[in-house]
CSV table of C-alpha atoms in Angstrom, one decimal:
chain,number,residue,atom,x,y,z
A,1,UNK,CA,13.5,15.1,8.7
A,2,UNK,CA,16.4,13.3,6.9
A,3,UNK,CA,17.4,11.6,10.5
A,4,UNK,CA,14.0,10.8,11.3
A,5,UNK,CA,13.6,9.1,8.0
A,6,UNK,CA,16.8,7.4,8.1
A,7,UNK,CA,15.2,5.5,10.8
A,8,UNK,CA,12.4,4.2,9.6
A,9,UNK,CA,11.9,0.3,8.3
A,10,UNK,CA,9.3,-1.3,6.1
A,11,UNK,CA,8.0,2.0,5.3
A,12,UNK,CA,6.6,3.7,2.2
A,13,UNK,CA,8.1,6.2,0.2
A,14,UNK,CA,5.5,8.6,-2.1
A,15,UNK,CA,7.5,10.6,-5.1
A,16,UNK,CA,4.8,13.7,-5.8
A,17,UNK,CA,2.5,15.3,-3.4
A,18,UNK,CA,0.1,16.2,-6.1
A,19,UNK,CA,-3.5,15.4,-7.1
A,20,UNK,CA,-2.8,11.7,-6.7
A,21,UNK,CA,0.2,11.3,-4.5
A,22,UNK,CA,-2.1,13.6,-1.6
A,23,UNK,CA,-4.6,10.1,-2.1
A,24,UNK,CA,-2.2,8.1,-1.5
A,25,UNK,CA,-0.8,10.3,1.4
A,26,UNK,CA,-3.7,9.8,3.5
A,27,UNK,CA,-4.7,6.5,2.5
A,28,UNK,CA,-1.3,5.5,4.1
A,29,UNK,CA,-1.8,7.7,7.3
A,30,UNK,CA,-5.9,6.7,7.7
A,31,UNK,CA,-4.5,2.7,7.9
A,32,UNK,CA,-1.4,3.8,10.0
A,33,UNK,CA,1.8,3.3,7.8
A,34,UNK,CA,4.9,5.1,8.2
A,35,UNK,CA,6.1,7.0,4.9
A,36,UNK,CA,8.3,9.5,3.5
A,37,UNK,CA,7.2,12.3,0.8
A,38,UNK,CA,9.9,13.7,-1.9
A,39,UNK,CA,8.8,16.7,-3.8
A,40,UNK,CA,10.8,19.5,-5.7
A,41,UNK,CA,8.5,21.6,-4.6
A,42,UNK,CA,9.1,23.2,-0.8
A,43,UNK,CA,5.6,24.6,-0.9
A,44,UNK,CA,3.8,21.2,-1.0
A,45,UNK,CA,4.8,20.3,2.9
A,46,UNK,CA,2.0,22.7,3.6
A,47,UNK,CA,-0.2,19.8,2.4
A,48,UNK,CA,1.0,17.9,5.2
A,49,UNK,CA,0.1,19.8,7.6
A,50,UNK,CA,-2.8,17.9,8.6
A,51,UNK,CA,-1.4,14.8,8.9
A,52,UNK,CA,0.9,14.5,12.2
A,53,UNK,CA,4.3,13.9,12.0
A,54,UNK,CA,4.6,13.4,8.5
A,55,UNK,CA,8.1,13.1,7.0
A,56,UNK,CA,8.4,15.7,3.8
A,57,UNK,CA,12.1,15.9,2.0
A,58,UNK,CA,12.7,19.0,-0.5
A,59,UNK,CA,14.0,17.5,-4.1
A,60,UNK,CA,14.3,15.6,-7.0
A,61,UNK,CA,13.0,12.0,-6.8
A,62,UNK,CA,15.6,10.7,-9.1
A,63,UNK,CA,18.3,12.0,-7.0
A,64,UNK,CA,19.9,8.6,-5.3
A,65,UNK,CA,21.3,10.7,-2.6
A,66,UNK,CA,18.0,11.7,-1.8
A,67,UNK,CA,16.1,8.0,-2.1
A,68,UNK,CA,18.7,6.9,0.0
A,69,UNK,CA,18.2,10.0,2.4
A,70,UNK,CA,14.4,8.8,2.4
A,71,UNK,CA,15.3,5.1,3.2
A,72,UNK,CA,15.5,3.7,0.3
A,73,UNK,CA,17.2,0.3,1.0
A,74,UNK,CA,14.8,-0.5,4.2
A,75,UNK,CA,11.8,0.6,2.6
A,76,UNK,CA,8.4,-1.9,1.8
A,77,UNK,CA,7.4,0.1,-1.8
A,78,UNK,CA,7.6,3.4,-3.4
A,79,UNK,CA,5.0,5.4,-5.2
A,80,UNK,CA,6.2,7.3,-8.3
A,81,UNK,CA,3.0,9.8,-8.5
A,82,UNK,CA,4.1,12.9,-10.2
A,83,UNK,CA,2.0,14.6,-12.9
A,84,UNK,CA,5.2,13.6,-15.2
A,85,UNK,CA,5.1,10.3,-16.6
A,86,UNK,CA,8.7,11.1,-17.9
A,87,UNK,CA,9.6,11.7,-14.3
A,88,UNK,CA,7.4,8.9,-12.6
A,89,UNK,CA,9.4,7.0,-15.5
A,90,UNK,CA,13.0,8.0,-14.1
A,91,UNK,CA,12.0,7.6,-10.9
A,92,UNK,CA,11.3,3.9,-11.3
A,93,UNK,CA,14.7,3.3,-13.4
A,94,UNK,CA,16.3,5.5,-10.1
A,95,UNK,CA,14.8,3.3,-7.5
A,96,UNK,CA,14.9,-0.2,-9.1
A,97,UNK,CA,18.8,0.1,-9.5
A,98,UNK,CA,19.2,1.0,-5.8
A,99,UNK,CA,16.9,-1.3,-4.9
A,100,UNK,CA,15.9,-4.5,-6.5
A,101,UNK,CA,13.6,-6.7,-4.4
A,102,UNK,CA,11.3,-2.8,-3.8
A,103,UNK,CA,7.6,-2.6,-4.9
A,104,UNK,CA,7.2,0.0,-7.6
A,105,UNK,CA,3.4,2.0,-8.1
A,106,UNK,CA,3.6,4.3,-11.0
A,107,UNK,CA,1.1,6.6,-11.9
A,108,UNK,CA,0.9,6.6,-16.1
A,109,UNK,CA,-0.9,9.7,-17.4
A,110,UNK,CA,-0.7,9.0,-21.0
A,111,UNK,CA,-1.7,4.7,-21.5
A,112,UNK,CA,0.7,4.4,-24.1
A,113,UNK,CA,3.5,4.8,-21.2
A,114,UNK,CA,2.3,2.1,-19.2
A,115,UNK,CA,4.7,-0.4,-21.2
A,116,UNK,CA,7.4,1.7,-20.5
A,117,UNK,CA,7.2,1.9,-17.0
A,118,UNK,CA,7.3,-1.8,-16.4
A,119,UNK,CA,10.1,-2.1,-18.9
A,120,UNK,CA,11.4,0.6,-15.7
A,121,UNK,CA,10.6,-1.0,-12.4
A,122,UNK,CA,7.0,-0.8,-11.9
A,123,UNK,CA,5.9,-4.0,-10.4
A,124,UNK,CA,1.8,-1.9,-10.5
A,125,UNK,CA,1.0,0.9,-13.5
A,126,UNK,CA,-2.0,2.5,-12.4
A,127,UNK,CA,-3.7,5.1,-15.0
A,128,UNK,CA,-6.2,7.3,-13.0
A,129,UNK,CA,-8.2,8.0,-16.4
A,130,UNK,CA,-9.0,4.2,-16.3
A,131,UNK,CA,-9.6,4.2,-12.7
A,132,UNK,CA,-11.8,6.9,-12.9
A,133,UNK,CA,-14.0,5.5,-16.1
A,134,UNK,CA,-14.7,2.3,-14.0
A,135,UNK,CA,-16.0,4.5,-10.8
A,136,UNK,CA,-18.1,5.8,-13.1
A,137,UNK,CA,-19.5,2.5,-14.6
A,138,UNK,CA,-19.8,1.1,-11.2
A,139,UNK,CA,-21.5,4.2,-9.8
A,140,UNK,CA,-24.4,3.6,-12.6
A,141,UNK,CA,-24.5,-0.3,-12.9
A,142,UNK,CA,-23.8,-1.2,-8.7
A,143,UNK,CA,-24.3,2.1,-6.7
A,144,UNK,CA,-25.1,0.0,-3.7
A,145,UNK,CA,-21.3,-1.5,-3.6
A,146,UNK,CA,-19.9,2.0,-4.6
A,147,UNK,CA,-21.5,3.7,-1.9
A,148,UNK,CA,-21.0,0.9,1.0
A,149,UNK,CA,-17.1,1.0,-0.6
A,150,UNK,CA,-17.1,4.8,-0.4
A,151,UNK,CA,-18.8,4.8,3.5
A,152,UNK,CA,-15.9,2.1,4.2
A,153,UNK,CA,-13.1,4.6,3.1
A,154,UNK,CA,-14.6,7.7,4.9
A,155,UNK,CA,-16.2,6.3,7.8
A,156,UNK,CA,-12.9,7.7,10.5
A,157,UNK,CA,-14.3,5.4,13.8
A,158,UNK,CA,-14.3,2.0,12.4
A,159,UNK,CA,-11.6,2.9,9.5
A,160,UNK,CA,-12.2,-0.9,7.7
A,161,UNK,CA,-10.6,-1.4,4.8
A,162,UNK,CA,-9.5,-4.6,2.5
A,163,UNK,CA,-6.0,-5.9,3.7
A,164,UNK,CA,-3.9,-8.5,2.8
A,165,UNK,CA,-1.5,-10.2,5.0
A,166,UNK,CA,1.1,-13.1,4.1
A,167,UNK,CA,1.1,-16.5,6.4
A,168,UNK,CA,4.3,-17.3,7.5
A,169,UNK,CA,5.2,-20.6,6.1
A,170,UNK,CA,4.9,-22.4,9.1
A,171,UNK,CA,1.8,-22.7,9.2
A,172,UNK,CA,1.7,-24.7,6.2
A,173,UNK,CA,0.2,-27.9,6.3
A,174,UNK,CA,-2.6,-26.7,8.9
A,175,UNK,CA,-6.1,-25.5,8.8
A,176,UNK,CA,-7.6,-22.0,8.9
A,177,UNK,CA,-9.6,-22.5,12.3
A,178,UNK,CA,-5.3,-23.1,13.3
A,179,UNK,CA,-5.0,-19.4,12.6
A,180,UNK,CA,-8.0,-18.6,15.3
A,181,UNK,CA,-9.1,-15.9,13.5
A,182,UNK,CA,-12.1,-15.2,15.5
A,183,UNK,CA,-9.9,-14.3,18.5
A,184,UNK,CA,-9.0,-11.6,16.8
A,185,UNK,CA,-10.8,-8.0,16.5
A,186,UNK,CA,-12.7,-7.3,13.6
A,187,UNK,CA,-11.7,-9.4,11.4
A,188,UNK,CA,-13.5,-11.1,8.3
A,189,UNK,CA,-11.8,-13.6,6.2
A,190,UNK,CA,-12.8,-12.6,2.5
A,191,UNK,CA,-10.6,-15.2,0.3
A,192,UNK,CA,-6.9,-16.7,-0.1
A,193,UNK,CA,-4.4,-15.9,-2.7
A,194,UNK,CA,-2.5,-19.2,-3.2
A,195,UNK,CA,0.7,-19.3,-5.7
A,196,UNK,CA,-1.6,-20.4,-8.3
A,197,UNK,CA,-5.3,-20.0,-7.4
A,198,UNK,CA,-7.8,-17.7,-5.1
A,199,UNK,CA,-10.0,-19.6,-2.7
A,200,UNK,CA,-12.8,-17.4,-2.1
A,201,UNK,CA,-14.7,-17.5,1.3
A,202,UNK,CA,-12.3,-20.1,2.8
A,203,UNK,CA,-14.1,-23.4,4.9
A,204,UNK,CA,-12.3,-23.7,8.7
A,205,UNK,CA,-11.0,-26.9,7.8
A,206,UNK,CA,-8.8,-25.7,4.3
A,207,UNK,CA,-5.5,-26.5,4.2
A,208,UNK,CA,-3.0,-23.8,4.2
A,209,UNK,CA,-0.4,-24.1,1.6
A,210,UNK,CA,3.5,-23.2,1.5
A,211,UNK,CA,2.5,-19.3,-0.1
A,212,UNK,CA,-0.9,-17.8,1.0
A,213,UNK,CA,-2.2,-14.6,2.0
A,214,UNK,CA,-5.3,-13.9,3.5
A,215,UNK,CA,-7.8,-11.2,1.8
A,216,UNK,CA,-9.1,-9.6,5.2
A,217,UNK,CA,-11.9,-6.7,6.1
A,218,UNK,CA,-11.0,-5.6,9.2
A,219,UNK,CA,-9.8,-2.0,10.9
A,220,UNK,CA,-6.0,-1.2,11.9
A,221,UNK,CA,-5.9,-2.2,15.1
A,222,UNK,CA,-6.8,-5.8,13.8
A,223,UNK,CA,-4.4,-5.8,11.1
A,224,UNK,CA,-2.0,-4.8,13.5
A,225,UNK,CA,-3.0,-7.8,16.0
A,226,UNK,CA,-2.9,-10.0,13.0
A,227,UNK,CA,0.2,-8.9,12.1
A,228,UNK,CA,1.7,-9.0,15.8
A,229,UNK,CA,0.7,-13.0,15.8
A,230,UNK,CA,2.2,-13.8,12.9
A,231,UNK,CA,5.2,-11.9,13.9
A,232,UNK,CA,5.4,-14.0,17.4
A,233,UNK,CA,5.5,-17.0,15.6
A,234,UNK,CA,8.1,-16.1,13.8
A,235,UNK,CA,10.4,-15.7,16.7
């Protein structure tokens, strides 16, 4: 396990396989991104069992030893999802100081932590009491939305989610139809996140600025061919 996640880049690593961290777990292997899962708790890797291939490392999350065991240094973000916001808070502190540039999620219990754990690391504080107090407003003023968001999430054959991919900077200066997104499988341009704005439901002929990302629906194999062209530019 330890040399197979020593080997991995640009991957994820999830601190707690419990009641959230098992979300988050199969939310990364449904869209097809490699990751690692810590937990103290040797019993959890049953959990995994499902998922093929999974990566599970026996210990304590604050352990650097053990972040760096998990590929720490080449990984794209971290999850700290324990049921401890004391540990999710250690956690952060653990993996911002070996790690600067990472992307921090915490999980805050308790809302009166959520200052805290930005003070830690956190670049996202997410507190599943809020989260689950707006599913609940949503399911009774727009149950349309929640169930076509809900038959998105589930539905295992076309697998569509909402993705957001960065344009390499040379292709600043030219036009979306430059980008020939219609070549490309299942893919529907929802908006653009610009350094200071959001362009919702782009025209062909917008202008692509020096820092964009495109708000996509699409399925994994077109994120992945998106990603694969942008990638080929590159080099």
């Amino acid at each position: 396990m330890e040399n197979r996640a020593r080997d991995l880049k640009q991957h994820y690593i999830v601190c707690g396989i419990g009641s959230v961290g098992l979300h988050v777990v199969n939310e990364l292997h449904a869209t097809s991104r490699p990751f690692v899962v810590i937990d103290i708790d040797k019993n959890d890797e049953k959990i995994l069992d499902p998922l093929k291939e999974a990566i599970f490392l026996e210990g304590d999350a604050t352990d650097d030893d053990l972040l760096l065991k998990a590929g720490i240094k080449q990984a794209k973000g971290l999850f700290a999802v324990t049921n401890d916001d004391n540990e999710n808070l250690a956690i952060c502190l653990t993996a911002r100081q070996l790690s600067p540039s990472l992307r921090i999620a915490a999980c805050c219990n308790e809302p009166r932590n959520a200052n805290k754990l930005t003070r830690a690391g956190a670049d996202a504080v997410v507190s599943p009491g809020l989260i689950g107090g707006l599913r609940i407003a949503s399911e009774m003023i727009r149950p349309t939305v929640v169930s076509f968001l809900d038959i998105m999430l589930r539905d295992k054959e076309k697998n569509l989610r909402v993705e957001e991919i960065t344009v390499p900077a040379s292709f600043s200066g030219e036009t979306i139809s430059s980008l020939g997104l219609k070549k490309h499988r299942n893919i529907l341009l929802l908006a653009l996140k610009t350094r200071d704005d959001w362009i919702y439901n782009p025209s062909d002929d917008h202008i692509i600025g020096p820092v964009t990302s495109l708000i996509i629906m699409t399925d994994v194999a077109g994120r992945e061919d998106l990603e694969n062209f942008f990638q080929a530019d590159r080099t």
